[in-house]
Coordinates of C-alpha atoms and ligand atoms in Angstrom, one line a residue:
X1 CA 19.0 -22.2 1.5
X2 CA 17.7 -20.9 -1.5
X3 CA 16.4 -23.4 -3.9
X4 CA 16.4 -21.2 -7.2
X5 CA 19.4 -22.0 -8.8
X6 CA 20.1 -19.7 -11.2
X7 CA 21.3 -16.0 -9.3
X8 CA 18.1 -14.5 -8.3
X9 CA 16.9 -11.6 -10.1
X10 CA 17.8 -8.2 -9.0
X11 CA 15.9 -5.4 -10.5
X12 CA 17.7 -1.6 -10.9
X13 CA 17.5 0.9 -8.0
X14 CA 17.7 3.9 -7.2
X15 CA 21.0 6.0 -6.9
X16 CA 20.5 7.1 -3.1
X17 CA 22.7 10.5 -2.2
X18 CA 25.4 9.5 0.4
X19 CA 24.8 12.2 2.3
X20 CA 21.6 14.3 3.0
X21 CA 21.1 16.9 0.4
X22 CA 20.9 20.7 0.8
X23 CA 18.2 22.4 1.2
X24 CA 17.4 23.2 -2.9
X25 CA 18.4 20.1 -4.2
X26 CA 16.3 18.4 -1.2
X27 CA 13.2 20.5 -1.9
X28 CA 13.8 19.9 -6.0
X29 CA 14.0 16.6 -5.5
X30 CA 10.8 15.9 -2.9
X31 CA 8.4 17.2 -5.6
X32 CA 10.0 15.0 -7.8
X33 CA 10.5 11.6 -5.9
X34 CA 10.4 11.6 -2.3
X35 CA 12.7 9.1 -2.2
X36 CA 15.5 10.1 -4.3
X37 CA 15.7 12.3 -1.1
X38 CA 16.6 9.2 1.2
X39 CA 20.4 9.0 2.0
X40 CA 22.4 6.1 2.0
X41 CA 22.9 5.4 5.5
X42 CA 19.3 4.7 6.1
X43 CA 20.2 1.6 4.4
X44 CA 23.0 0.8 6.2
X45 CA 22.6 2.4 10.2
X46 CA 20.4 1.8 12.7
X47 CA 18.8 5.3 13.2
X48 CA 19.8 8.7 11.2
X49 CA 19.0 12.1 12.2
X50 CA 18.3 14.6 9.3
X51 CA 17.8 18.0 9.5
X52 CA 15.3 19.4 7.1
X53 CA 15.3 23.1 7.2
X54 CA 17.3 23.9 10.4
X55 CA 14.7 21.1 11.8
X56 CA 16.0 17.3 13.8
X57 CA 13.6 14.4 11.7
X58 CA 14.7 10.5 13.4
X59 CA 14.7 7.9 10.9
X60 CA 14.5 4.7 12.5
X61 CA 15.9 1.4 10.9
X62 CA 16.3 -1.1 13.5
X63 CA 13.4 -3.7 13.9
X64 CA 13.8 -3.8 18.3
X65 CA 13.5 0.3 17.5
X66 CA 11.0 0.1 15.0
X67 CA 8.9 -2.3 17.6
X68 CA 10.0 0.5 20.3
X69 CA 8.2 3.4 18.1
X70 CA 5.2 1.2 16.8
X71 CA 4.3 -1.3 18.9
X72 CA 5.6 -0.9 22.5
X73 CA 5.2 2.9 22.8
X74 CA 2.8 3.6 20.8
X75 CA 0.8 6.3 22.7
X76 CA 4.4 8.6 22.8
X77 CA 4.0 8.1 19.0
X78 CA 1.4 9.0 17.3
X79 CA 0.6 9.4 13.8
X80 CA 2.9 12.9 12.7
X81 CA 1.2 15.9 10.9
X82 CA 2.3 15.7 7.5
X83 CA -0.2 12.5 7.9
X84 CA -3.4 14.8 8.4
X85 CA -1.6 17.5 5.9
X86 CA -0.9 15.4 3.0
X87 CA -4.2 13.0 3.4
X88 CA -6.6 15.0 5.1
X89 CA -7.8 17.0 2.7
X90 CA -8.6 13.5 0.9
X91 CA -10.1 12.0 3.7
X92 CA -10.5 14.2 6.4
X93 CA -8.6 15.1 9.8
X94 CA -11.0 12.5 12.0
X95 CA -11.7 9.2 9.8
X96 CA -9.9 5.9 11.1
X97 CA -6.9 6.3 9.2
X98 CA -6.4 10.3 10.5
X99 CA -8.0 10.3 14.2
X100 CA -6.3 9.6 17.4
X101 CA -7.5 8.2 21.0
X102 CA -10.8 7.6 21.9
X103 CA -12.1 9.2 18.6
X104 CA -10.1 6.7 16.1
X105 CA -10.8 3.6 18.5
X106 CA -14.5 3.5 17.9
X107 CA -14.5 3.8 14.1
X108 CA -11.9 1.5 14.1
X109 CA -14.1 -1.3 16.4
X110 CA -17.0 -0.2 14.2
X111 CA -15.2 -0.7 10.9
X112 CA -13.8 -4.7 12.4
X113 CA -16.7 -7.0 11.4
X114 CA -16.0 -7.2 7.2
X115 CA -12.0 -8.2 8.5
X116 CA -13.1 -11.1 10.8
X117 CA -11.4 -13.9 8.8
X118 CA -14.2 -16.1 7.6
X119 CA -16.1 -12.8 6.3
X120 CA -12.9 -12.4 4.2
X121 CA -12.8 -16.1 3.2
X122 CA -16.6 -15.7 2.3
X123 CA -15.0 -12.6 -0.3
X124 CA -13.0 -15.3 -2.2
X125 CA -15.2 -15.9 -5.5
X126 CA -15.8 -11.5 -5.2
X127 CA -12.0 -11.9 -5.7
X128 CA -11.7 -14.4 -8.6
X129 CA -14.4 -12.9 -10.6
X130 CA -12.3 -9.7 -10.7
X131 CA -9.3 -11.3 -11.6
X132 CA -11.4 -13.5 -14.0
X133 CA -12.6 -10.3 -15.8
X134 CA -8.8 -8.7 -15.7
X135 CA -7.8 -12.3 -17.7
X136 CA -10.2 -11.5 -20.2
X137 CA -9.0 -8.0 -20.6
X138 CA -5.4 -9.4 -21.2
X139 CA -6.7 -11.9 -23.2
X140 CA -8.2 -10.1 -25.7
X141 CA -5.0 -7.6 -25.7
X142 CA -2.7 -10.5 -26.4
X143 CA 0.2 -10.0 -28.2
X144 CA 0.1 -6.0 -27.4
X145 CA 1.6 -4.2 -24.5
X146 CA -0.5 -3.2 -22.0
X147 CA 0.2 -1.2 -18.8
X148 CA -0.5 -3.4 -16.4
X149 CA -0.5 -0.7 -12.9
X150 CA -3.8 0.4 -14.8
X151 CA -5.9 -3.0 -14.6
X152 CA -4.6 -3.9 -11.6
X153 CA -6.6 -0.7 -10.0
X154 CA -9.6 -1.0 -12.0
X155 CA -9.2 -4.8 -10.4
X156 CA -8.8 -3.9 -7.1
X157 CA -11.5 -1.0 -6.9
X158 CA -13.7 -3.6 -7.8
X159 CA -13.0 -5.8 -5.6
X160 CA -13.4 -2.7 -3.0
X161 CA -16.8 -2.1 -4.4
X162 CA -18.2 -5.2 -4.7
X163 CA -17.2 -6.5 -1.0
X164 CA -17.6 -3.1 1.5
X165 CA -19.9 -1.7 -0.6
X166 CA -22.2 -4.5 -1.8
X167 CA -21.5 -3.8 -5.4
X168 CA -24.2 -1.8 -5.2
X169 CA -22.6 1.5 -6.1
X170 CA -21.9 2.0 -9.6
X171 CA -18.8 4.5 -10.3
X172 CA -16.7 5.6 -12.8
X173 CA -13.7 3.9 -12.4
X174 CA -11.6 5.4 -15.1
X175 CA -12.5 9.3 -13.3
X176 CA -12.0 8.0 -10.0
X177 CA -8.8 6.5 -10.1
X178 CA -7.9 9.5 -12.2
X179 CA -8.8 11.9 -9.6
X180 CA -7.1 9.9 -7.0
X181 CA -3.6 10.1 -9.2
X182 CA -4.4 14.3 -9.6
X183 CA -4.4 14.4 -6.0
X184 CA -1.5 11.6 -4.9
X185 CA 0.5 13.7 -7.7
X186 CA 0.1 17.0 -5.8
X187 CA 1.8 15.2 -2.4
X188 CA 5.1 16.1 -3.1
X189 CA 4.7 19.8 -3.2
X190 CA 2.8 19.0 0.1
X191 CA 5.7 17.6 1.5
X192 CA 8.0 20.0 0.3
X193 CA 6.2 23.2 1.2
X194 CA 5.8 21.7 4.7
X195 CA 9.6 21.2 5.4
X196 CA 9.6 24.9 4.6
X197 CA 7.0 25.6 7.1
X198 CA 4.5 27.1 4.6
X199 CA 1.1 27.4 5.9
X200 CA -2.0 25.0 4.3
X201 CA -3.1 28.2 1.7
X202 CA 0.3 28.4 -0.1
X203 CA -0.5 27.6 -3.9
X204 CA 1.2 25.1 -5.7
X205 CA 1.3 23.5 -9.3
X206 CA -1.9 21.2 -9.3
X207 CA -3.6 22.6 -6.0
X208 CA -6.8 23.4 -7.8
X209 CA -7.0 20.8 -10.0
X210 CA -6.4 18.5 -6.9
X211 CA -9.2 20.8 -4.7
X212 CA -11.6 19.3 -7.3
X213 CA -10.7 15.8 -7.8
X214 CA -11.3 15.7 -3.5
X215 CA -14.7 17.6 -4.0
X216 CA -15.5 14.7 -6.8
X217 CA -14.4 11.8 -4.8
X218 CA -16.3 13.2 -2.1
X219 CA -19.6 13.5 -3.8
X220 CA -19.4 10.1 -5.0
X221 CA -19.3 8.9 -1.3
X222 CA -22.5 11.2 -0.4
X223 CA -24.3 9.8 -3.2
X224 CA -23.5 6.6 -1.8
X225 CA -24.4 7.0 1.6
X226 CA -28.0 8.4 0.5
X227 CA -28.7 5.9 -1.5
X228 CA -28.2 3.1 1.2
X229 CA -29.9 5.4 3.5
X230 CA -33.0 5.3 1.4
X231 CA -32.6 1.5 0.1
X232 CA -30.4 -0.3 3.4
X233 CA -28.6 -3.5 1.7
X234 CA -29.6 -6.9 2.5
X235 CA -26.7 -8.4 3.9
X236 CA -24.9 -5.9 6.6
X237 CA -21.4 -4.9 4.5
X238 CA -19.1 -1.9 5.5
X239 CA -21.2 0.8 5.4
X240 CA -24.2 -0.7 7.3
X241 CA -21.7 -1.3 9.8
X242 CA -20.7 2.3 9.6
X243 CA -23.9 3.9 9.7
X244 CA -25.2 1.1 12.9
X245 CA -21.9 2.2 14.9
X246 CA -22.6 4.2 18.1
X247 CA -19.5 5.9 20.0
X248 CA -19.3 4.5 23.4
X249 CA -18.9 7.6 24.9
X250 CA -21.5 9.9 23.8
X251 CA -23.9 7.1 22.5
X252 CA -23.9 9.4 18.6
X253 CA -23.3 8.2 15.3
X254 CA -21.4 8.8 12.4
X255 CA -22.5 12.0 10.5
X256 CA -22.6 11.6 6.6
X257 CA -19.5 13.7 6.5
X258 CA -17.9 11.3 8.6
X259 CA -19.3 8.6 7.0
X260 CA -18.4 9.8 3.8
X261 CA -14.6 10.2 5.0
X262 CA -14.0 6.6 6.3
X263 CA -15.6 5.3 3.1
X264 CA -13.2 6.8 0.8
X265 CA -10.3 5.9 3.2
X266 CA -11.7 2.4 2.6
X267 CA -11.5 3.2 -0.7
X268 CA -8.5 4.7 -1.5
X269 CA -6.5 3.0 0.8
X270 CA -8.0 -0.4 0.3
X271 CA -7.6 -0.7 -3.5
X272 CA -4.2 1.4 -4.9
X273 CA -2.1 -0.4 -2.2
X274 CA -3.1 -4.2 -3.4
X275 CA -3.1 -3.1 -6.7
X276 CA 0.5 -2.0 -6.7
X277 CA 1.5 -5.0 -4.9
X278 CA 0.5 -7.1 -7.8
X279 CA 1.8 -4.8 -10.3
X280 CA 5.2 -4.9 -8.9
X281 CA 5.0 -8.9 -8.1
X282 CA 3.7 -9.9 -11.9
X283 CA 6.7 -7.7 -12.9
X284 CA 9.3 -9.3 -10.9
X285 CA 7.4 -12.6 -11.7
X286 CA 7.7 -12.0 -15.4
X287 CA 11.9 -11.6 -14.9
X288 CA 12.7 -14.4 -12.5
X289 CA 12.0 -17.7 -14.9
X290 CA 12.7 -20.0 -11.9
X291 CA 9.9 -18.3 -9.6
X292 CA 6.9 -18.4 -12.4
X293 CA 7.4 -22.2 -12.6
X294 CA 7.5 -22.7 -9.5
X295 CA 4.3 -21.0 -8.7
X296 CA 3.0 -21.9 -11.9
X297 CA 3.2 -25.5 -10.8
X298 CA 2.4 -24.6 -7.0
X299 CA -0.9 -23.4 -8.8
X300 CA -1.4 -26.3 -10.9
X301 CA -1.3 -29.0 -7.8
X302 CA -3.4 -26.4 -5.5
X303 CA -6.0 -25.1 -7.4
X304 CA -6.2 -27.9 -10.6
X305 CA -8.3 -26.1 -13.7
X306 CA -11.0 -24.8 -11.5
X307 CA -11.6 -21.6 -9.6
X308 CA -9.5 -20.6 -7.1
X309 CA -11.7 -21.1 -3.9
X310 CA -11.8 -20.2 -0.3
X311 CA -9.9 -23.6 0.7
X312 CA -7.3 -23.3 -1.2
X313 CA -5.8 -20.0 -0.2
X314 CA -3.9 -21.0 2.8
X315 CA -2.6 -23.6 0.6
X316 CA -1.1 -21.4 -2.0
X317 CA 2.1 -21.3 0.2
X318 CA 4.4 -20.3 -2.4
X319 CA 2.1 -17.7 -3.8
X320 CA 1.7 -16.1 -0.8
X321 CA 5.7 -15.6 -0.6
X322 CA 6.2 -13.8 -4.0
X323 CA 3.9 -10.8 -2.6
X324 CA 5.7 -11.0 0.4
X325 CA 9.0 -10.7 -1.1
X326 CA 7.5 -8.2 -3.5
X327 CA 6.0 -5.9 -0.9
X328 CA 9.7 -6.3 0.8
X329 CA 11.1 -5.1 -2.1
X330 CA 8.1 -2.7 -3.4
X331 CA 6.2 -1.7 0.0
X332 CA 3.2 -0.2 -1.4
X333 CA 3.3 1.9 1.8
X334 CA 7.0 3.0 1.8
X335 CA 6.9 5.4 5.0
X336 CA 5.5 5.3 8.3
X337 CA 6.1 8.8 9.7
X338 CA 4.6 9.5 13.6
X339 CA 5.7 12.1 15.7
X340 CA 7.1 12.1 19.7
X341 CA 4.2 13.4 21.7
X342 CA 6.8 14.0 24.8
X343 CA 10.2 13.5 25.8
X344 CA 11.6 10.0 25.2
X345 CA 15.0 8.0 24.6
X346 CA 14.8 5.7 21.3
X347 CA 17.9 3.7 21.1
X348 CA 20.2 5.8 23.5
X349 CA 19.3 9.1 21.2
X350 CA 17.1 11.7 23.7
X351 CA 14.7 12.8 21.1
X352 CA 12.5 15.6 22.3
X353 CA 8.6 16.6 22.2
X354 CA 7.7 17.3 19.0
X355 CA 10.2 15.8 17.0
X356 CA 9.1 14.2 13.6
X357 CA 10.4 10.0 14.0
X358 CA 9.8 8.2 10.5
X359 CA 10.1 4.4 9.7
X360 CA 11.2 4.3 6.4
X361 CA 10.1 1.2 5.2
X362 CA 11.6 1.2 1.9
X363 CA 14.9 1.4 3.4
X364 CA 13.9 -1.2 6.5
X365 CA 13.4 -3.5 3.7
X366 CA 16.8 -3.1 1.8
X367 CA 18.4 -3.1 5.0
X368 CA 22.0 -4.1 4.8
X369 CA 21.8 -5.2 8.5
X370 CA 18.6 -7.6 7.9
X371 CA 18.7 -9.1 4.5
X372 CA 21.2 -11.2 2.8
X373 CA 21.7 -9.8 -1.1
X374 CA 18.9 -7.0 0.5
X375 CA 18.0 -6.3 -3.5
X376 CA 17.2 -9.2 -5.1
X377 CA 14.1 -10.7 -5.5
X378 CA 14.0 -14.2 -3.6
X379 CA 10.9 -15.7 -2.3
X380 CA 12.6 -17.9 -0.6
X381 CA 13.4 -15.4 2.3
X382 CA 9.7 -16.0 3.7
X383 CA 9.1 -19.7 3.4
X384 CA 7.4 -20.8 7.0
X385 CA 10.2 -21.4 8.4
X386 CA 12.3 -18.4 7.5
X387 CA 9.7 -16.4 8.0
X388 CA 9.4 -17.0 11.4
X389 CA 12.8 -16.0 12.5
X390 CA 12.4 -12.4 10.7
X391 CA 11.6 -10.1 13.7
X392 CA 8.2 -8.8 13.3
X393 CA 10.6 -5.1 13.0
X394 CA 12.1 -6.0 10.1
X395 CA 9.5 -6.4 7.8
X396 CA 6.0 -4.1 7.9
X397 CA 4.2 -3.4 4.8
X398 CA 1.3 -3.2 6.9
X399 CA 2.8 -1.2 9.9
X400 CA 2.7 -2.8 12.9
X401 CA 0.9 -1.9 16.3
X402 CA -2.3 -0.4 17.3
X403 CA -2.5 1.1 13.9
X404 CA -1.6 -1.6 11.8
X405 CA -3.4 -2.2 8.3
X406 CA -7.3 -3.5 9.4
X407 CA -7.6 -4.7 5.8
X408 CA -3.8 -6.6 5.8
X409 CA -5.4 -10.8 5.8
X410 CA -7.7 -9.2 3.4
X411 CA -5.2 -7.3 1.3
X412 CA -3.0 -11.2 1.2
X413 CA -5.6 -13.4 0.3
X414 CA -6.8 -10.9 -2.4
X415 CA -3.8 -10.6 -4.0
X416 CA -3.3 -14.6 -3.8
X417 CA -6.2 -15.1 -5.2
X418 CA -6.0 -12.4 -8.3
X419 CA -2.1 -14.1 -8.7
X420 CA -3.2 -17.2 -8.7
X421 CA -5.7 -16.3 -11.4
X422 CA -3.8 -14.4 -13.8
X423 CA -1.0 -16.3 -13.9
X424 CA -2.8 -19.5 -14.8
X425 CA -4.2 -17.6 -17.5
X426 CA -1.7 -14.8 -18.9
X427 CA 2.0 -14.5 -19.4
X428 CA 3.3 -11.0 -18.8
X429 CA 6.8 -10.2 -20.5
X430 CA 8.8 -7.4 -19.4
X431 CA 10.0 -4.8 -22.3
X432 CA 13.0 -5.0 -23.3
X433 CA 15.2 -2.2 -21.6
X434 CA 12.2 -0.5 -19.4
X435 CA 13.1 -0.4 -15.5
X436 CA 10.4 1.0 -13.9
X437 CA 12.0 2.6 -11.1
X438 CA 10.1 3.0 -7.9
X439 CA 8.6 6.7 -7.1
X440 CA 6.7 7.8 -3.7
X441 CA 3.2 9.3 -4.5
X442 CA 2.2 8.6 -1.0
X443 CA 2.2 5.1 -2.2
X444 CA 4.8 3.4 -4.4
X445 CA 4.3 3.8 -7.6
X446 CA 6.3 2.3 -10.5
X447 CA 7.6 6.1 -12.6
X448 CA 5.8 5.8 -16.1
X449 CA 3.1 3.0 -15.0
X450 CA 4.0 -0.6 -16.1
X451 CA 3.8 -1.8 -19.2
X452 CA 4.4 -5.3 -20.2
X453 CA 3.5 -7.3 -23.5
X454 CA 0.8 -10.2 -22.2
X455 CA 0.2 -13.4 -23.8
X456 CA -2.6 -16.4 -23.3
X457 CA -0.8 -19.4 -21.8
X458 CA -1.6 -22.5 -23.8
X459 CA -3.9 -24.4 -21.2
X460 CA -6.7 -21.8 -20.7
X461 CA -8.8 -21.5 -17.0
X462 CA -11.8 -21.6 -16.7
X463 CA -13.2 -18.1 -16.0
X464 CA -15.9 -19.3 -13.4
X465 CA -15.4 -18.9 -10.1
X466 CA -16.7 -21.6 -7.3
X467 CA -19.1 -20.3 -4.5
Ligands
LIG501 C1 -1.2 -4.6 0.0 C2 -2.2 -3.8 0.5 C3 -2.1 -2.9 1.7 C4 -1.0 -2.3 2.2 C5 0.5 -2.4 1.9 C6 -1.5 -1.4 3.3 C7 -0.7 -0.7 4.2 C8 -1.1 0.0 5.3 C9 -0.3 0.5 6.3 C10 1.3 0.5 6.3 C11 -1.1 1.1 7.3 C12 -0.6 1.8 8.6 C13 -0.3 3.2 8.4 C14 0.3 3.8 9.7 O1 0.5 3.1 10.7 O2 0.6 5.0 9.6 C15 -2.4 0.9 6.9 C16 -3.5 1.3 7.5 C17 -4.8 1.2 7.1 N1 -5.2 0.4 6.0 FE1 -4.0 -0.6 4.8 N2 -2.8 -1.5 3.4 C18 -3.3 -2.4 2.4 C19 -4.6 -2.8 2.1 C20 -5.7 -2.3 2.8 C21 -7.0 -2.7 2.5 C22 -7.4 -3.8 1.5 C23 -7.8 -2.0 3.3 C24 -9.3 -2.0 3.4 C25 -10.2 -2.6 2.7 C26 -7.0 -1.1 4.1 C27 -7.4 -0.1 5.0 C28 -6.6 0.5 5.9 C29 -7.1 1.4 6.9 C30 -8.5 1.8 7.2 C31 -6.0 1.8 7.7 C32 -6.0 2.7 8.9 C33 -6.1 1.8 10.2 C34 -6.0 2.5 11.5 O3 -5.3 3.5 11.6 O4 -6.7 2.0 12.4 N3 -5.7 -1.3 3.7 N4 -2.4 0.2 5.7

């Protein structure tokens, strides 16, 4: 049972087609919002078939399936095309987020160490300073509307920074997350032109401008990487890792190009995800009265006036729950597409070699056969005890599997901690008749950013962090 009293908020959605569109509309409508493409039964049936261009696609919706696909047979299903065709020319076809088989395992073993969980509890005042600096920000803006999406990734690429990187790098922050939008803008047309079977050259509106933002992001990452080759850091952080890392099989190590792709994986994928998550949970926050007291006073018994510190996350129960429920209702990674690399049977459907099968987990999330009220905002739904009941299908913002998120306990107690923070600190008040409504930019992106007006609370925090 649900112990907010009052009918739990339940923020606007989107108008899902019942059936699937045609092929205009559909192809109109992918460069616009990926997801105003998703029909309604993917809310409401186990599995769907689409056909996109005379071509079968499986959507899969069932958590026992979903396991099926992810989890239990995983090798049939690995990561699909559009992956290496929307992201690889951001990251490259063979980093740890686009390689397969032997060739992904090594990075990824190589990439472990900064995820073991004390490293991560050791990242704890990296994360409150952040946040600390973000409640100044506000603070000095007080009274004025600010677009909150916006500092929540300068936050977050900060905390990226100054954890796998040592802080030593020094970027622009405003270019880079610029460049990464350019590009992330440009995925639709990706998407669209590959339903139409269009080969890699085909133009589109933005290519070049997105061509150059990659070449930029790249550069950064060389300059990076010859700067710790000249000057190694002191403690071992990501890179060092990186660069020590020998593949088991042919005894080599990372080139700088492949250094230089798994870095800005790191990066991008590391920072724009968290940062949405608490863009979208300080939004729903700021419209559910009930649930800002609550962690408002959760905050208050856990943490006291001080810094939020490494003993307290675990304790920041409640806290933890409203980015749950926010990444249920917002996952910052809305689709998991793979592909079947042979013959197989998924739920009684014979799906053949070749066939694209997605997990849409947007729609998982709103599932009308998992969630009670599946739209409204409760964080209720993963208390301890709840939470444990909910098969490990149903909910997946961080995938699930071999390939699930490496930087997921990280991604949690980072957001905890930057909550935590800015709530004790800053009020953020929705404006009056804005919606944002959610919009796929290979992330989950609120349309039109978020703005909220922010105000100091009365009892200010201190803005030192414990060690
Ligand atoms: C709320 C924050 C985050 C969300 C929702 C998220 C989501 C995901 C998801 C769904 C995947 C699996 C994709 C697939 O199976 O196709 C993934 C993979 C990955 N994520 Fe995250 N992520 C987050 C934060 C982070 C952070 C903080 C880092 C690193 C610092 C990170 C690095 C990665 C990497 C490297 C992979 C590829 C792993 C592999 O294939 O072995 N992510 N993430």
């Amino acid at each position: 049972m649900t112990e907010v009293s009052s009918p739990p908020f339940t923020p606007r959605s989107i108008d899902h087609p019942r059936e699937e569109l045609g092929l205009f509309p559909l192809l109109r409508t992918m460069v616009r919002n990926p997801l105003e493409t998703w029909p309604q039964p993917l809310f409401t049936e186990p599995l769907f078939w689409q056909r996109f261009a005379g071509r079968p696609l499986l959507f899969v919706m069932d958590p026992a399936l979903i396991d099926e696909v992810l989890v239990a047979k995983a090798q049939v299903f690995p990561k699909a095309p559009i992956i290496r065709r929307t992201i690889g020319p951001a990251v490259g076809n063979d980093s740890i987020f686009t390689a397969e088989g032997a060739h992904w395992r090594w990075q990824r073993r190589a990439a472990a160490p900064p995820f073991r969980h004390a490293t991560i509890l050791g990242f704890v005042p990296a994360f409150g300073e952040a946040a600390a600096r973000a409640a100044s920000v506000f603070t000095d803006r007080a009274g004025e509307t600010v677009d909150i999406a916006e500092l929540m990734m300068a936050t977050t690429f900060d905390v990226i920074v100054e954890t796998m990187l040592s802080g030593a790098a020094s970027f622009d922050t405003r270019r880079f997350g610029a460049e990464i939008s350019h590009y992330f803008d440009s995925v639709g047309w990706i998407a669209a032109l590959s339903i139409l079977r269009a080969p890699s050259w085909v133009p589109y509106p933005g290519k070049r401008r997105a061509r150059a933002g990659n070449l930029f992001l790249r550069q950064e990452m060389v300059r990076v990487i010859a700067a710790r080759r000249a000057r190694p850091g002191m403690t071992p952080d990501l890179l060092d890792f990186l660069i020590a890392a020998a593949d088991p099989e042919t005894g080599r190590a990372m080139t700088d190009e492949e250094l230089a792709d798994n870095l800005l994986t790191f990066v991008v994928a590391g920072h724009e995800t968290t940062a949405l998550a608490l863009t979208w949970a300080l939004w729903l926050i700021g419209n559910a009265p009930e649930v800002e007291a609550r962690l408002l006073a959760e905050i208050a018994e856990v943490v006291g006036d001080g810094p939020v510190e490494a003993s307290h996350v675990d304790r920041l129960v409640y806290a933890k729950q409203v980015v749950q429920e926010a990444m249920r209702l917002y996952p910052p990674a809305p689709l998991i597409p793979r592909i079947a690399a042979a013959d197989v049977t998924i739920g009684g459907e014979r799906v053949a070699v070749g066939t694209p099968v997605y997990v849409p987990v947007y729609a998982v999330h709103r599932h009308q056969m998992i969630w009670e009220l599946p739209q409204a905002f409760d964080p209720e739904r993963f208390a301890p005890e709840r939470a444990r009941a909910l098969h490990r299908g149903a909910f997946l913002p961080f995938g699930a599997g071999p390939r699930i998120c490496i930087g997921a306990a990280f991604a949690l107690a980072e957001a905890v901690v930057i909550l935590a923070t800015l709530m004790r600190a800053i009020r953020f008040i929705p404006i009056g008749g804005h919606h944002p409504l959610p919009t796929i930019r290979l992330t989950l992106r609120p349309d039109g950013g978020m703005p909220m007006r922010v105000e100091r609370r009365q009892t200010p925090i201190s803005h030192q962090t414990g060690t």
